[in-house]
């Protein structure tokens, strides 16, 4: 029996809190109230989320990290976790996530936070996790799986089935597979295959 754990983000809209999941009694939840805004500080939650994810994984549990669109907040938390348990940089960790979810694209504020986390806090977070969870049970497997995902990402780039997520606002993606939505504050990549 595998225990599923969820990190869920509340989405705040017009002063109302909308919850986009059904709480199940046999599941464990960590809910973070955070908006998808470049000004939102997600860094303050990285250690809490890392503990939640890592503890579940050490008990052979699966973790679902989700937000409204699965593009920015949840991706940022996943990237921070991957960085914390592997030697990968934030850009490499984002490629790992994008290999499995092509629309993964943290807003510019979250990207800046990931860069700052890497520069100023990552060494300490890695040390903290190793002290709290001394088992290296996941380390080799995590790095191996990340390498496979990085290879997969590069293959998809070469085959032009994915782009690097740097398309100009309002322009068609050079791969022809995605288009950007103008009304958002950042490019939002929508697969043409979904139409």
Tab-separated table of C-alpha atoms in Angstrom:
chain	number	residue	atom	x	y	z
A	1	UNK	CA	0.000	0.000	0.000
A	2	UNK	CA	1.674	3.181	-1.192
A	3	UNK	CA	0.923	6.376	0.656
A	4	UNK	CA	0.300	9.334	-1.605
A	5	UNK	CA	1.220	12.768	-0.347
A	6	UNK	CA	0.236	16.057	-1.899
A	7	UNK	CA	1.611	19.547	-1.803
A	8	UNK	CA	-1.252	21.738	-2.818
A	9	UNK	CA	-1.309	25.416	-3.482
A	10	UNK	CA	-4.325	27.543	-2.731
A	11	UNK	CA	-5.091	29.961	-5.510
A	12	UNK	CA	-6.322	33.346	-4.318
A	13	UNK	CA	-8.652	35.211	-6.645
A	14	UNK	CA	-10.695	38.302	-5.789
A	15	UNK	CA	-10.162	37.800	-2.052
A	16	UNK	CA	-11.668	34.324	-2.162
A	17	UNK	CA	-9.779	31.131	-1.580
A	18	UNK	CA	-10.602	28.401	-4.025
A	19	UNK	CA	-9.400	24.922	-3.215
A	20	UNK	CA	-8.749	22.826	-6.295
A	21	UNK	CA	-8.516	19.401	-4.742
A	22	UNK	CA	-10.633	16.970	-2.811
A	23	UNK	CA	-9.122	16.003	0.525
A	24	UNK	CA	-9.073	12.261	0.969
A	25	UNK	CA	-8.801	10.803	4.453
A	26	UNK	CA	-6.004	8.351	3.670
A	27	UNK	CA	-3.753	11.032	2.145
A	28	UNK	CA	-1.387	13.504	3.754
A	29	UNK	CA	-1.503	17.114	2.602
A	30	UNK	CA	0.745	20.099	2.876
A	31	UNK	CA	-1.088	23.191	1.667
A	32	UNK	CA	0.776	26.401	0.966
A	33	UNK	CA	-1.154	29.593	0.329
A	34	UNK	CA	0.766	31.292	-2.490
A	35	UNK	CA	-0.236	33.364	-5.480
A	36	UNK	CA	1.244	32.964	-8.951
A	37	UNK	CA	2.811	36.392	-8.798
A	38	UNK	CA	6.469	37.319	-9.375
A	39	UNK	CA	6.339	39.138	-6.023
A	40	UNK	CA	5.225	36.020	-4.099
A	41	UNK	CA	8.056	34.676	-1.943
A	42	UNK	CA	8.145	30.909	-2.457
A	43	UNK	CA	11.698	30.545	-1.138
A	44	UNK	CA	10.384	30.747	2.426
A	45	UNK	CA	8.563	27.428	1.857
A	46	UNK	CA	11.361	25.445	0.190
A	47	UNK	CA	12.651	23.743	3.363
A	48	UNK	CA	9.144	22.860	4.542
A	49	UNK	CA	8.251	21.418	1.136
A	50	UNK	CA	11.583	19.595	0.857
A	51	UNK	CA	10.993	17.915	4.223
A	52	UNK	CA	7.472	16.884	3.227
A	53	UNK	CA	8.577	15.475	-0.139
A	54	UNK	CA	11.731	13.773	1.097
A	55	UNK	CA	10.136	12.142	4.139
A	56	UNK	CA	7.388	10.678	1.955
A	57	UNK	CA	9.846	9.412	-0.639
A	58	UNK	CA	12.027	7.757	2.003
A	59	UNK	CA	8.928	5.789	3.045
A	60	UNK	CA	8.366	4.759	-0.600
A	61	UNK	CA	5.486	7.198	-0.921
A	62	UNK	CA	4.537	9.120	-4.018
A	63	UNK	CA	4.160	12.887	-3.918
A	64	UNK	CA	1.901	14.949	-6.135
A	65	UNK	CA	2.895	18.614	-6.268
A	66	UNK	CA	0.201	20.704	-7.875
A	67	UNK	CA	-1.114	24.196	-8.369
A	68	UNK	CA	-3.825	25.557	-10.645
A	69	UNK	CA	-2.072	25.219	-14.021
A	70	UNK	CA	0.937	23.110	-13.081
A	71	UNK	CA	3.268	25.592	-14.737
A	72	UNK	CA	4.771	27.942	-12.180
A	73	UNK	CA	4.282	27.454	-8.422
A	74	UNK	CA	4.362	23.660	-8.347
A	75	UNK	CA	7.217	23.616	-10.863
A	76	UNK	CA	9.223	26.026	-8.707
A	77	UNK	CA	8.812	23.774	-5.656
A	78	UNK	CA	9.741	20.667	-7.682
A	79	UNK	CA	12.823	22.390	-9.110
A	80	UNK	CA	13.915	23.546	-5.635
A	81	UNK	CA	13.564	19.984	-4.337
A	82	UNK	CA	15.522	18.458	-7.231
A	83	UNK	CA	18.283	21.026	-6.699
A	84	UNK	CA	18.347	20.218	-2.989
A	85	UNK	CA	18.795	16.458	-3.396
A	86	UNK	CA	21.073	16.422	-6.456
A	87	UNK	CA	24.071	18.461	-7.610
A	88	UNK	CA	21.974	20.044	-10.379
A	89	UNK	CA	21.638	23.784	-10.946
A	90	UNK	CA	18.201	25.388	-11.116
A	91	UNK	CA	18.316	25.504	-14.911
A	92	UNK	CA	19.229	21.809	-15.104
A	93	UNK	CA	16.529	20.898	-12.584
A	94	UNK	CA	13.982	22.865	-14.629
A	95	UNK	CA	14.993	20.874	-17.717
A	96	UNK	CA	14.368	17.672	-15.745
A	97	UNK	CA	10.863	18.884	-14.905
A	98	UNK	CA	10.240	20.126	-18.464
A	99	UNK	CA	11.214	16.703	-19.839
A	100	UNK	CA	8.143	15.346	-18.071
A	101	UNK	CA	5.946	18.446	-18.329
A	102	UNK	CA	6.751	20.619	-21.332
A	103	UNK	CA	4.624	23.553	-20.134
A	104	UNK	CA	6.666	23.919	-16.939
A	105	UNK	CA	7.595	27.601	-16.906
A	106	UNK	CA	7.990	29.425	-13.582
A	107	UNK	CA	7.234	33.133	-13.750
A	108	UNK	CA	10.247	35.458	-13.856
A	109	UNK	CA	10.019	36.226	-10.142
A	110	UNK	CA	10.136	32.521	-9.282
A	111	UNK	CA	13.051	32.006	-11.678
A	112	UNK	CA	14.891	34.822	-9.903
A	113	UNK	CA	14.122	33.155	-6.548
A	114	UNK	CA	15.493	29.835	-7.812
A	115	UNK	CA	18.677	31.597	-8.955
A	116	UNK	CA	19.035	33.327	-5.574
A	117	UNK	CA	18.332	30.045	-3.767
A	118	UNK	CA	21.079	28.378	-5.804
A	119	UNK	CA	23.541	31.208	-5.177
A	120	UNK	CA	22.919	31.930	-1.503
A	121	UNK	CA	20.993	29.127	0.214
A	122	UNK	CA	21.386	25.842	-1.655
A	123	UNK	CA	24.584	24.638	0.036
A	124	UNK	CA	22.998	25.155	3.449
A	125	UNK	CA	19.735	23.452	2.386
A	126	UNK	CA	21.635	20.419	1.072
A	127	UNK	CA	23.551	20.233	4.364
A	128	UNK	CA	20.331	20.580	6.373
A	129	UNK	CA	18.629	17.773	4.439
A	130	UNK	CA	21.637	15.450	4.854
A	131	UNK	CA	21.691	16.077	8.596
A	132	UNK	CA	17.954	15.565	8.968
A	133	UNK	CA	17.769	12.571	6.600
A	134	UNK	CA	21.185	10.866	6.737
A	135	UNK	CA	20.080	7.944	4.563
A	136	UNK	CA	21.534	8.089	1.075
A	137	UNK	CA	18.942	5.602	-0.151
A	138	UNK	CA	17.614	7.936	-2.846
A	139	UNK	CA	20.770	9.819	-3.849
A	140	UNK	CA	22.154	7.538	-6.569
A	141	UNK	CA	18.744	6.771	-8.036
A	142	UNK	CA	17.744	10.442	-8.062
A	143	UNK	CA	20.885	11.506	-9.886
A	144	UNK	CA	20.568	8.624	-12.343
A	145	UNK	CA	16.927	9.462	-13.095
A	146	UNK	CA	17.783	13.139	-13.503
A	147	UNK	CA	20.487	12.260	-16.033
A	148	UNK	CA	17.982	10.181	-17.994
A	149	UNK	CA	15.510	13.075	-17.948
A	150	UNK	CA	18.202	15.550	-19.058
A	151	UNK	CA	19.053	13.239	-21.969
A	152	UNK	CA	15.355	12.967	-22.787
A	153	UNK	CA	15.003	16.760	-22.682
A	154	UNK	CA	17.955	17.158	-25.066
A	155	UNK	CA	16.464	14.563	-27.426
A	156	UNK	CA	13.138	16.404	-27.418
A	157	UNK	CA	14.954	19.688	-28.147
A	158	UNK	CA	16.825	18.073	-31.029
A	159	UNK	CA	13.594	16.616	-32.416
A	160	UNK	CA	11.875	19.997	-31.910
A	161	UNK	CA	9.059	18.425	-29.892
A	162	UNK	CA	9.809	20.852	-27.059
A	163	UNK	CA	11.292	24.324	-26.902
A	164	UNK	CA	13.482	25.891	-24.233
A	165	UNK	CA	10.619	28.022	-22.943
A	166	UNK	CA	12.204	31.291	-23.994
A	167	UNK	CA	9.745	32.230	-26.732
A	168	UNK	CA	9.026	35.931	-27.111
A	169	UNK	CA	5.703	37.156	-25.807
A	170	UNK	CA	3.035	37.003	-28.498
A	171	UNK	CA	5.192	35.158	-30.994
A	172	UNK	CA	4.888	31.640	-32.280
A	173	UNK	CA	7.342	29.197	-30.786
A	174	UNK	CA	10.152	28.370	-33.243
A	175	UNK	CA	9.272	24.682	-32.936
A	176	UNK	CA	5.742	25.380	-34.118
A	177	UNK	CA	4.460	23.184	-31.290
A	178	UNK	CA	3.449	25.957	-28.914
A	179	UNK	CA	2.054	29.461	-28.960
A	180	UNK	CA	2.183	32.112	-26.287
A	181	UNK	CA	-0.809	33.738	-24.692
A	182	UNK	CA	-0.580	37.527	-24.750
A	183	UNK	CA	-2.682	38.442	-21.754
A	184	UNK	CA	-0.429	36.795	-19.192
A	185	UNK	CA	2.552	38.565	-17.646
A	186	UNK	CA	4.847	35.849	-18.960
A	187	UNK	CA	4.819	33.497	-21.915
A	188	UNK	CA	2.399	30.628	-21.408
A	189	UNK	CA	3.060	27.682	-23.641
A	190	UNK	CA	0.046	25.809	-24.920
A	191	UNK	CA	0.580	22.689	-26.961
A	192	UNK	CA	-0.878	22.865	-30.448
A	193	UNK	CA	-1.493	19.118	-30.164
A	194	UNK	CA	-4.189	19.731	-27.552
A	195	UNK	CA	-6.484	21.425	-30.080
